[in-house]
Tab-separated table of C-alpha atoms and ligand atoms in Angstrom:
chain	number	residue	atom	x	y	z
A	129	UNK	CA	108.441	164.996	146.159
A	130	UNK	CA	109.041	161.233	146.300
A	131	UNK	CA	111.685	159.644	148.514
A	132	UNK	CA	113.147	156.162	148.444
A	133	UNK	CA	113.533	154.521	151.852
A	134	UNK	CA	115.780	151.477	152.230
A	135	UNK	CA	116.569	149.286	155.236
A	136	UNK	CA	119.960	147.793	154.508
A	137	UNK	CA	121.595	144.489	155.244
A	138	UNK	CA	119.741	141.966	153.083
A	139	UNK	CA	121.768	139.938	150.545
A	140	UNK	CA	120.016	140.078	147.165
A	141	UNK	CA	119.092	136.862	145.356
A	142	UNK	CA	117.144	136.003	142.221
A	143	UNK	CA	116.631	137.098	138.637
A	144	UNK	CA	116.470	140.614	137.262
A	145	UNK	CA	115.451	141.456	133.699
A	146	UNK	CA	117.381	144.328	132.174
A	147	UNK	CA	115.388	147.009	130.315
A	148	UNK	CA	116.179	148.719	127.024
A	149	UNK	CA	119.034	151.225	127.136
A	150	UNK	CA	118.045	154.837	127.697
A	151	UNK	CA	121.155	156.075	125.911
A	152	UNK	CA	120.411	153.907	122.873
A	153	UNK	CA	116.697	154.711	122.761
A	154	UNK	CA	117.161	158.496	122.803
A	155	UNK	CA	119.203	158.803	119.569
A	156	UNK	CA	117.113	156.115	117.864
A	157	UNK	CA	113.919	158.092	118.565
A	158	UNK	CA	115.455	161.252	117.103
A	159	UNK	CA	116.611	159.276	114.036
A	160	UNK	CA	112.912	159.054	113.093
A	161	UNK	CA	113.173	162.763	112.201
A	162	UNK	CA	115.279	161.761	109.194
A	163	UNK	CA	112.386	160.188	107.284
A	164	UNK	CA	108.793	160.912	106.316
A	165	UNK	CA	107.935	157.236	106.726
A	166	UNK	CA	106.853	155.706	110.046
A	167	UNK	CA	109.344	153.787	112.192
A	168	UNK	CA	108.620	151.200	114.895
A	169	UNK	CA	111.035	150.772	117.778
A	170	UNK	CA	110.711	148.068	120.441
A	171	UNK	CA	112.280	147.540	123.889
A	172	UNK	CA	111.921	151.264	124.637
A	173	UNK	CA	112.249	151.689	128.426
A	174	UNK	CA	109.549	153.461	130.421
A	175	UNK	CA	111.611	156.382	131.736
A	176	UNK	CA	111.174	160.091	132.326
A	177	UNK	CA	113.918	160.880	129.770
A	178	UNK	CA	112.028	158.900	127.114
A	179	UNK	CA	108.835	160.838	127.940
A	180	UNK	CA	110.812	164.074	127.621
A	181	UNK	CA	112.154	162.998	124.219
A	182	UNK	CA	108.609	162.128	123.043
A	183	UNK	CA	107.338	165.500	124.278
A	184	UNK	CA	110.133	167.257	122.418
A	185	UNK	CA	109.358	165.389	119.182
A	186	UNK	CA	105.566	165.855	119.507
A	187	UNK	CA	106.222	169.566	119.959
A	188	UNK	CA	107.657	169.492	116.408
A	189	UNK	CA	104.537	167.795	115.022
A	190	UNK	CA	105.911	164.245	115.176
A	191	UNK	CA	103.225	161.596	115.793
A	192	UNK	CA	104.055	158.990	118.438
A	193	UNK	CA	101.921	156.060	119.576
A	194	UNK	CA	102.477	153.285	122.068
A	195	UNK	CA	104.803	152.512	124.945
A	196	UNK	CA	107.453	149.803	125.077
A	197	UNK	CA	106.985	149.466	121.330
A	198	UNK	CA	106.666	152.917	119.828
A	199	UNK	CA	105.402	153.852	116.375
A	200	UNK	CA	106.739	157.210	115.341
A	201	UNK	CA	106.089	159.285	112.239
A	202	UNK	CA	107.756	162.563	111.335
A	203	UNK	CA	105.738	162.913	108.124
A	204	UNK	CA	103.914	166.058	109.204
A	205	UNK	CA	106.568	168.049	111.018
A	206	UNK	CA	105.451	171.574	111.840
A	207	UNK	CA	108.668	173.148	113.159
A	208	UNK	CA	112.314	172.431	113.997
A	209	UNK	CA	112.567	174.002	117.418
A	210	UNK	CA	113.829	172.392	120.648
A	211	UNK	CA	112.762	174.832	123.371
A	212	UNK	CA	114.761	175.621	126.507
A	213	UNK	CA	112.153	174.164	128.885
A	214	UNK	CA	112.662	170.672	127.466
A	215	UNK	CA	116.383	170.853	126.713
A	216	UNK	CA	117.213	172.034	130.233
A	217	UNK	CA	115.625	168.914	131.753
A	218	UNK	CA	117.471	166.598	129.377
A	219	UNK	CA	120.751	167.451	127.698
A	220	UNK	CA	120.337	164.616	125.207
A	221	UNK	CA	117.698	166.815	123.502
A	222	UNK	CA	120.703	168.100	121.538
A	223	UNK	CA	120.308	164.856	119.524
A	224	UNK	CA	117.598	166.495	117.409
A	225	UNK	CA	120.113	169.000	115.992
A	226	UNK	CA	121.807	166.778	113.379
A	227	UNK	CA	118.622	165.097	112.074
A	228	UNK	CA	116.724	168.415	111.855
A	229	UNK	CA	119.430	170.194	109.866
A	230	UNK	CA	119.818	167.187	107.570
A	231	UNK	CA	116.095	166.741	106.890
A	232	UNK	CA	114.735	170.319	106.985
A	233	UNK	CA	117.829	172.497	106.444
A	234	UNK	CA	117.249	174.352	109.695
A	235	UNK	CA	117.134	173.890	113.449
A	236	UNK	CA	116.660	176.067	116.492
A	237	UNK	CA	117.860	174.150	119.526
A	238	UNK	CA	118.361	175.590	122.989
A	239	UNK	CA	121.912	175.350	124.325
A	240	UNK	CA	121.880	172.732	127.094
A	241	UNK	CA	123.841	174.826	129.601
A	242	UNK	CA	125.630	173.463	132.660
A	243	UNK	CA	124.594	170.443	134.667
A	244	UNK	CA	125.501	168.780	137.915
A	245	UNK	CA	128.398	166.817	136.431
A	246	UNK	CA	130.256	169.640	134.739
A	247	UNK	CA	130.141	172.148	131.909
A	248	UNK	CA	129.368	169.601	129.147
A	249	UNK	CA	129.717	171.855	126.088
A	250	UNK	CA	128.394	171.002	122.593
A	251	UNK	CA	131.127	172.803	120.637
A	252	UNK	CA	132.181	169.596	118.874
A	253	UNK	CA	128.646	168.988	117.555
A	254	UNK	CA	128.529	172.567	116.233
A	255	UNK	CA	131.977	172.535	114.648
A	256	UNK	CA	131.246	169.284	112.815
A	257	UNK	CA	128.012	170.710	111.369
A	258	UNK	CA	129.927	173.802	110.256
A	259	UNK	CA	132.523	171.515	108.615
A	260	UNK	CA	129.585	170.030	106.669
A	261	UNK	CA	128.551	173.446	105.381
A	262	UNK	CA	125.941	174.553	107.947
A	263	UNK	CA	125.833	178.139	109.177
A	264	UNK	CA	125.525	178.136	112.947
A	265	UNK	CA	124.811	181.204	115.121
A	266	UNK	CA	124.298	181.342	118.841
A	267	UNK	CA	121.443	183.715	119.642
A	268	UNK	CA	119.527	184.221	122.859
A	269	UNK	CA	120.728	180.909	124.269
A	270	UNK	CA	119.767	179.019	121.112
A	271	UNK	CA	121.809	177.250	118.441
A	272	UNK	CA	120.407	178.538	115.122
A	273	UNK	CA	121.589	176.292	112.306
A	274	UNK	CA	120.848	176.628	108.601
A	275	UNK	CA	122.046	174.680	105.616
A	276	UNK	CA	121.196	173.672	102.096
A	277	UNK	CA	121.947	169.996	101.631
A	278	UNK	CA	124.818	169.214	104.031
A	279	UNK	CA	128.109	168.245	102.385
A	280	UNK	CA	130.203	165.232	103.308
A	281	UNK	CA	133.371	166.217	105.212
A	282	UNK	CA	136.408	164.799	106.973
A	283	UNK	CA	135.676	165.467	110.628
A	284	UNK	CA	138.004	165.106	113.585
A	285	UNK	CA	136.533	165.092	117.097
A	286	UNK	CA	138.948	166.504	119.706
A	287	UNK	CA	137.314	164.105	122.173
A	288	UNK	CA	135.315	160.956	121.419
A	289	UNK	CA	131.916	162.504	122.200
A	290	UNK	CA	129.024	160.025	122.319
A	291	UNK	CA	126.060	162.242	121.434
A	292	UNK	CA	128.323	164.281	119.125
A	293	UNK	CA	129.203	161.150	117.140
A	294	UNK	CA	125.514	160.170	117.036
A	295	UNK	CA	124.345	163.632	115.983
A	296	UNK	CA	126.827	163.932	113.134
A	297	UNK	CA	126.423	160.317	112.024
A	298	UNK	CA	122.680	161.022	111.649
A	299	UNK	CA	123.298	164.331	109.865
A	300	UNK	CA	125.719	162.670	107.422
A	301	UNK	CA	123.210	160.005	106.328
A	302	UNK	CA	121.408	162.582	104.152
A	303	UNK	CA	124.460	164.694	103.175
A	304	UNK	CA	125.875	164.930	99.688
A	305	UNK	CA	128.990	162.752	99.474
A	306	UNK	CA	131.022	160.930	102.095
A	307	UNK	CA	131.648	161.961	105.705
A	308	UNK	CA	134.441	160.441	107.770
A	309	UNK	CA	134.213	160.770	111.561
A	310	UNK	CA	137.707	160.455	113.054
A	311	UNK	CA	138.214	159.842	116.787
A	312	UNK	CA	134.556	158.832	116.922
A	313	UNK	CA	133.095	157.396	120.123
A	314	UNK	CA	132.792	153.590	120.129
A	315	UNK	CA	129.956	152.958	122.604
A	316	UNK	CA	127.530	150.068	121.902
A	317	UNK	CA	124.717	152.642	121.685
A	318	UNK	CA	126.430	154.087	118.593
A	319	UNK	CA	126.509	150.642	116.995
A	320	UNK	CA	122.772	150.229	117.783
A	321	UNK	CA	122.017	153.591	116.161
A	322	UNK	CA	124.103	152.744	113.081
A	323	UNK	CA	122.170	149.475	112.673
A	324	UNK	CA	118.870	151.341	112.881
A	325	UNK	CA	120.068	153.904	110.325
A	326	UNK	CA	121.240	151.126	108.004
A	327	UNK	CA	117.759	149.616	108.304
A	328	UNK	CA	116.466	152.989	107.064
A	329	UNK	CA	118.753	152.761	104.031
A	330	UNK	CA	121.793	154.686	105.303
A	331	UNK	CA	125.292	153.702	104.194
A	332	UNK	CA	127.487	153.495	107.288
A	333	UNK	CA	130.712	151.585	107.944
A	334	UNK	CA	132.936	151.379	110.990
A	335	UNK	CA	130.438	152.086	113.823
A	336	UNK	CA	132.022	150.660	116.963
A	337	UNK	CA	135.500	151.744	115.805
A	338	UNK	CA	137.021	155.210	116.027
A	339	UNK	CA	136.612	155.876	112.286
A	340	UNK	CA	133.049	155.884	110.943
A	341	UNK	CA	132.377	156.440	107.250
A	342	UNK	CA	128.951	157.560	106.075
A	343	UNK	CA	127.996	157.983	102.425
A	344	UNK	CA	124.949	160.199	102.112
A	345	UNK	CA	121.770	159.086	100.369
A	346	UNK	CA	118.961	161.321	99.071
A	347	UNK	CA	116.246	159.862	101.306
A	348	UNK	CA	115.744	157.362	104.096
A	349	UNK	CA	112.809	155.035	104.643
A	350	UNK	CA	110.961	153.783	107.725
A	351	UNK	CA	112.240	150.791	109.681
A	352	UNK	CA	111.536	148.424	112.560
A	353	UNK	CA	114.229	147.881	115.168
A	354	UNK	CA	114.860	146.924	118.786
A	355	UNK	CA	116.835	148.821	121.406
A	356	UNK	CA	119.810	147.060	123.034
A	357	UNK	CA	119.716	146.255	126.770
A	358	UNK	CA	120.951	148.898	129.181
A	359	UNK	CA	124.538	148.073	130.161
A	360	UNK	CA	124.533	150.687	132.908
A	361	UNK	CA	121.408	149.242	134.520
A	362	UNK	CA	122.935	145.743	134.199
A	363	UNK	CA	126.171	146.981	135.780
A	364	UNK	CA	124.260	148.556	138.658
A	365	UNK	CA	122.579	145.209	139.486
A	366	UNK	CA	125.906	143.363	139.168
A	367	UNK	CA	127.405	145.715	141.738
A	368	UNK	CA	124.299	145.227	143.905
A	369	UNK	CA	125.030	141.488	144.043
A	370	UNK	CA	128.580	142.226	145.180
A	371	UNK	CA	127.850	144.924	147.741
A	372	UNK	CA	125.054	142.966	149.474
A	373	UNK	CA	126.899	139.621	149.509
A	374	UNK	CA	124.253	138.099	147.243
A	375	UNK	CA	123.883	136.295	143.917
A	376	UNK	CA	121.858	137.676	141.007
A	377	UNK	CA	121.093	136.389	137.527
A	378	UNK	CA	121.292	139.499	135.369
A	379	UNK	CA	119.102	138.533	132.415
A	380	UNK	CA	118.938	140.098	129.003
A	381	UNK	CA	122.308	141.861	129.255
A	382	UNK	CA	125.067	141.611	126.650
A	383	UNK	CA	128.301	140.549	128.435
A	384	UNK	CA	130.551	142.018	125.691
A	385	UNK	CA	129.184	145.473	126.561
A	386	UNK	CA	130.264	145.020	130.172
A	387	UNK	CA	133.834	143.749	129.853
A	388	UNK	CA	135.566	146.577	131.719
A	389	UNK	CA	133.187	146.191	134.671
A	390	UNK	CA	133.309	142.373	134.663
A	391	UNK	CA	137.104	142.445	134.830
A	392	UNK	CA	137.165	144.936	137.685
A	393	UNK	CA	134.486	143.108	139.683
A	394	UNK	CA	136.398	139.836	139.272
A	395	UNK	CA	139.516	141.615	140.585
A	396	UNK	CA	137.541	142.494	143.715
A	397	UNK	CA	136.735	138.800	144.226
A	398	UNK	CA	133.293	138.519	142.638
A	399	UNK	CA	132.344	135.461	140.603
A	400	UNK	CA	130.782	136.252	137.241
A	401	UNK	CA	129.762	133.490	134.833
A	402	UNK	CA	127.935	133.621	131.534
A	403	UNK	CA	124.592	131.808	131.645
A	404	UNK	CA	121.840	131.383	129.112
A	405	UNK	CA	120.351	134.815	128.520
A	406	UNK	CA	122.760	136.777	130.673
A	407	UNK	CA	125.239	136.634	133.537
A	408	UNK	CA	125.252	134.883	136.922
A	409	UNK	CA	126.888	137.294	139.320
A	410	UNK	CA	127.902	136.346	142.880
A	411	UNK	CA	129.677	138.206	145.656
A	412	UNK	CA	133.107	136.956	146.757
A	413	UNK	CA	134.007	136.066	150.343
A	414	UNK	CA	135.420	139.590	150.760
A	415	UNK	CA	135.699	142.728	148.616
A	416	UNK	CA	139.291	143.474	147.588
A	417	UNK	CA	140.120	147.062	146.702
A	418	UNK	CA	140.854	148.009	143.057
A	419	UNK	CA	141.830	151.157	141.192
A	420	UNK	CA	139.447	152.460	138.527
A	421	UNK	CA	139.926	155.003	135.769
A	422	UNK	CA	136.907	156.074	133.728
A	423	UNK	CA	137.488	156.277	129.979
A	424	UNK	CA	135.471	156.312	126.764
A	425	UNK	CA	134.266	152.829	125.696
A	426	UNK	CA	135.718	150.186	125.849
A	427	UNK	CA	137.243	151.691	129.008
A	428	UNK	CA	135.451	151.755	132.347
A	429	UNK	CA	132.209	153.773	131.878
A	430	UNK	CA	131.864	157.057	133.729
A	431	UNK	CA	128.165	156.170	134.119
A	432	UNK	CA	129.188	153.363	136.540
A	433	UNK	CA	131.766	155.359	138.478
A	434	UNK	CA	129.423	156.456	141.270
A	435	UNK	CA	128.038	152.930	141.686
A	436	UNK	CA	131.428	151.210	141.910
A	437	UNK	CA	132.522	153.857	144.390
A	438	UNK	CA	129.683	152.843	146.727
A	439	UNK	CA	130.910	149.240	146.457
A	440	UNK	CA	134.548	150.114	147.107
A	441	UNK	CA	133.518	152.098	150.203
A	442	UNK	CA	133.081	148.741	151.960
A	443	UNK	CA	136.121	146.990	150.393
A	444	UNK	CA	139.135	145.995	152.430
A	445	UNK	CA	141.931	148.406	151.585
A	446	UNK	CA	142.388	151.549	149.561
A	447	UNK	CA	141.022	152.178	146.047
A	448	UNK	CA	141.768	155.139	143.793
A	449	UNK	CA	138.982	156.126	141.392
A	450	UNK	CA	140.032	158.548	138.680
A	451	UNK	CA	137.361	160.324	136.643
A	452	UNK	CA	138.715	161.438	133.266
A	453	UNK	CA	135.491	161.958	131.259
A	454	UNK	CA	133.670	164.637	133.300
A	455	UNK	CA	135.400	167.181	135.505
A	456	UNK	CA	132.881	167.387	138.321
A	457	UNK	CA	131.424	163.949	138.716
A	458	UNK	CA	132.019	163.399	142.426
A	459	UNK	CA	128.800	164.928	143.741
A	460	UNK	CA	127.906	161.596	145.367
A	461	UNK	CA	131.048	161.638	147.530
A	462	UNK	CA	129.697	163.967	150.210
A	463	UNK	CA	126.492	161.917	150.452
A	464	UNK	CA	128.427	158.636	150.771
A	465	UNK	CA	130.536	160.257	153.491
A	466	UNK	CA	127.354	161.102	155.401
A	467	UNK	CA	126.798	157.346	155.486
A	468	UNK	CA	130.241	156.793	157.005
A	469	UNK	CA	132.399	156.324	153.892
A	470	UNK	CA	136.037	157.439	154.060
A	471	UNK	CA	136.770	159.274	150.794
A	472	UNK	CA	139.226	162.044	149.956
A	473	UNK	CA	139.091	163.939	146.672
A	474	UNK	CA	142.477	164.750	145.164
A	475	UNK	CA	141.984	166.605	141.872
A	476	UNK	CA	140.274	164.248	139.438
A	477	UNK	CA	140.678	161.250	141.766
A	478	UNK	CA	138.794	159.965	144.768
A	479	UNK	CA	140.816	158.003	147.300
A	480	UNK	CA	138.435	155.524	148.919
A	481	UNK	CA	139.525	153.825	152.150
A	482	UNK	CA	137.275	150.848	152.767
A	483	UNK	CA	135.322	150.892	156.050
A	484	UNK	CA	133.819	147.829	157.774
A	485	UNK	CA	130.250	149.178	157.498
A	486	UNK	CA	128.141	152.095	156.270
A	487	UNK	CA	125.295	153.570	158.316
A	488	UNK	CA	121.852	154.642	157.154
A	489	UNK	CA	121.349	158.402	156.800
A	490	UNK	CA	119.194	161.021	155.134
A	491	UNK	CA	120.719	161.645	151.712
A	492	UNK	CA	119.956	163.533	148.552
A	493	UNK	CA	120.354	162.369	144.957
A	494	UNK	CA	122.293	164.910	142.888
A	495	UNK	CA	122.189	163.275	139.461
A	496	UNK	CA	121.059	160.078	137.817
A	497	UNK	CA	124.034	157.812	138.488
A	498	UNK	CA	124.717	159.370	141.902
A	499	UNK	CA	121.217	158.269	142.933
A	500	UNK	CA	122.028	154.688	141.940
A	501	UNK	CA	125.189	154.855	144.018
A	502	UNK	CA	123.201	155.947	147.092
A	503	UNK	CA	120.743	153.085	146.603
A	504	UNK	CA	123.631	150.605	146.479
A	505	UNK	CA	125.209	152.072	149.616
A	506	UNK	CA	121.821	152.001	151.371
A	507	UNK	CA	121.308	148.319	150.502
A	508	UNK	CA	124.336	147.395	152.618
A	509	UNK	CA	124.146	150.134	155.281
A	510	UNK	CA	123.098	149.443	158.876
A	511	UNK	CA	119.643	150.860	159.529
A	512	UNK	CA	117.462	153.040	157.342
A	513	UNK	CA	118.509	155.376	154.533
A	514	UNK	CA	116.260	157.986	152.940
A	515	UNK	CA	117.121	159.192	149.463
A	516	UNK	CA	115.346	162.355	148.384
A	517	UNK	CA	115.111	163.922	144.910
A	518	UNK	CA	114.505	160.521	143.334
A	519	UNK	CA	113.239	162.156	140.156
A	520	UNK	CA	116.851	161.857	139.031
A	521	UNK	CA	116.668	158.064	139.206
A	522	UNK	CA	113.361	157.926	137.334
A	523	UNK	CA	115.134	159.563	134.403
A	524	UNK	CA	117.215	156.449	133.800
A	525	UNK	CA	116.123	153.357	135.778
A	526	UNK	CA	112.854	151.587	134.967
A	527	UNK	CA	110.888	150.275	138.000
A	528	UNK	CA	113.971	150.419	140.163
A	529	UNK	CA	112.336	149.784	143.513
A	530	UNK	CA	110.204	146.959	142.097
A	531	UNK	CA	113.267	145.269	140.619
A	532	UNK	CA	115.238	145.580	143.873
A	533	UNK	CA	112.365	144.421	146.046
A	534	UNK	CA	111.865	141.343	143.839
A	535	UNK	CA	115.491	140.500	144.657
A	536	UNK	CA	114.762	140.710	148.381
A	537	UNK	CA	115.652	144.318	149.197
A	538	UNK	CA	113.660	146.248	151.802
A	539	UNK	CA	112.988	149.294	149.612
A	540	UNK	CA	109.947	151.506	149.254
A	541	UNK	CA	108.950	154.733	147.603
A	542	UNK	CA	107.318	157.285	149.878
A	543	UNK	CA	105.283	160.170	148.459
B	838	UD1	C1	126.853	160.541	126.826
B	838	UD1	C2	125.847	159.803	127.659
B	838	UD1	C3	126.182	159.960	129.146
B	838	UD1	C4	127.612	159.527	129.401
B	838	UD1	C5	128.579	160.213	128.448
B	838	UD1	C6	129.992	159.679	128.545
B	838	UD1	C7	123.836	159.884	126.319
B	838	UD1	C8	122.473	160.433	126.143
B	838	UD1	N1	124.534	160.345	127.375
B	838	UD1	O1	126.766	161.924	127.174
B	838	UD1	O2	125.279	159.152	129.894
B	838	UD1	O3	127.978	159.861	130.724
B	838	UD1	O4	128.151	160.035	127.083
B	838	UD1	O5	130.027	158.318	128.336
B	838	UD1	O6	124.273	159.026	125.578
B	838	UD1	N2	132.653	167.370	125.138
B	838	UD1	C9	133.141	168.571	124.679
B	838	UD1	N3	132.510	169.162	123.627
B	838	UD1	C10	131.425	168.615	123.010
B	838	UD1	C11	130.940	167.374	123.473
B	838	UD1	C12	131.573	166.767	124.543
B	838	UD1	O7	134.102	169.088	125.214
B	838	UD1	O8	130.908	169.203	122.053
B	838	UD1	C13	133.300	166.695	126.281
B	838	UD1	C14	132.410	166.550	127.502
B	838	UD1	O9	132.421	167.723	128.300
B	838	UD1	C15	133.027	165.366	128.199
B	838	UD1	C16	133.484	164.487	127.030
B	838	UD1	O10	133.565	165.352	125.899
B	838	UD1	O11	134.148	165.759	128.939
B	838	UD1	C17	132.577	163.330	126.690
B	838	UD1	O12	131.239	163.784	126.651
B	838	UD1	P1	130.168	163.142	125.678
B	838	UD1	O13	130.625	161.806	125.224
B	838	UD1	O14	129.799	164.139	124.640
B	838	UD1	O15	128.916	162.960	126.651
B	838	UD1	P2	127.418	163.017	126.212
B	838	UD1	O16	127.304	162.579	124.802
B	838	UD1	O17	126.825	164.319	126.627
């Protein structure tokens, strides 16, 4: 299995180009299930999760060509099954559920099960489909859904679930009548998906707010669309500038998607300026501590919690990081402590006491964002850090070691 080996202590300088967003590309690819006509999507990142999504769709008879720009046709679908083997490696496979039920009237999708960052149920996806008239049974670890044409409904999400909002928004595009999603998630990836669906002929209003209204149409057509840049990748490089005492031009990012992070990084002393095509991000003279609470968008993203924790490990003073989105998303803490960080978990909060320096160590990635946090810590640590189980990082970061080494990091992948 591959390892990443980093010798820390080099300030990073230069330009980095941000790739397309994994979490926008995944629902957009599954949206192609809603139409018999071909769709073309550009700025698709080259990631393991994207390959998994393509495998899942091909398994249903969907034709997919290309990389970066993908042409996808669900004209000749042969089945509506998402098998356990694929769903267990990527929870976002659940995104086929809504489109399949809407287009074919049936779906058999494996339940995702637990994962490293908590239970992550899909009850809200299921209840919303039932509200729209689908019959849903759980059998042998599978969600078995059946429906005639789905019916528009007034849906209330107990929590603003991102993939739940996407799944039901897609399902509602072909339903009879109007669906209102209340307490919908407001992430930029949902806005990207809504724009793609509108390009296919869907009638959607309010994406990006907590009330989304979808009026069903009888069929959707093909479309061409681009994926938005990955705000989590951009945020990771912004933090890299701060933690290494460097200055990076983060190109291709959309600053409005990063407001919560920009504000917090400025509070720590970093200098962040808009520039043509992105953001110029520079470390401050010291890192001041800040408190962070993760929240649904536009709050501070849980997908950047592990990375900002690595940064605050070397701040001066005490920071409290409270995770409110997932109940068990502190798996990176024990690894950071092996590098000399001073962190105490108190319920849903991590109390981080800044230390003057971290030390290289052998560490293990436990999930996608935790791996990014270990890379950031390693970039500033004294000596060499080995990060094993890097397959987690390949799920969500394109060419990560190439991008960091172009900025001056001493980073290599070892087979
Ligand atoms: C998506 C993102 C993930 C990100 C997360 C939160 C994708 C592919 N993944 O995951 O990177 O960390 O949003 O921003 O876009 N919940 C329920 N019942 C449900 C659904 C969710 O209780 O049916 C809970 C979850 O356990 C969690 C909260 O709602 O506590 C938010 O989860 P959700 O927004 O659904 O996360 P994902 O869509 O899985």
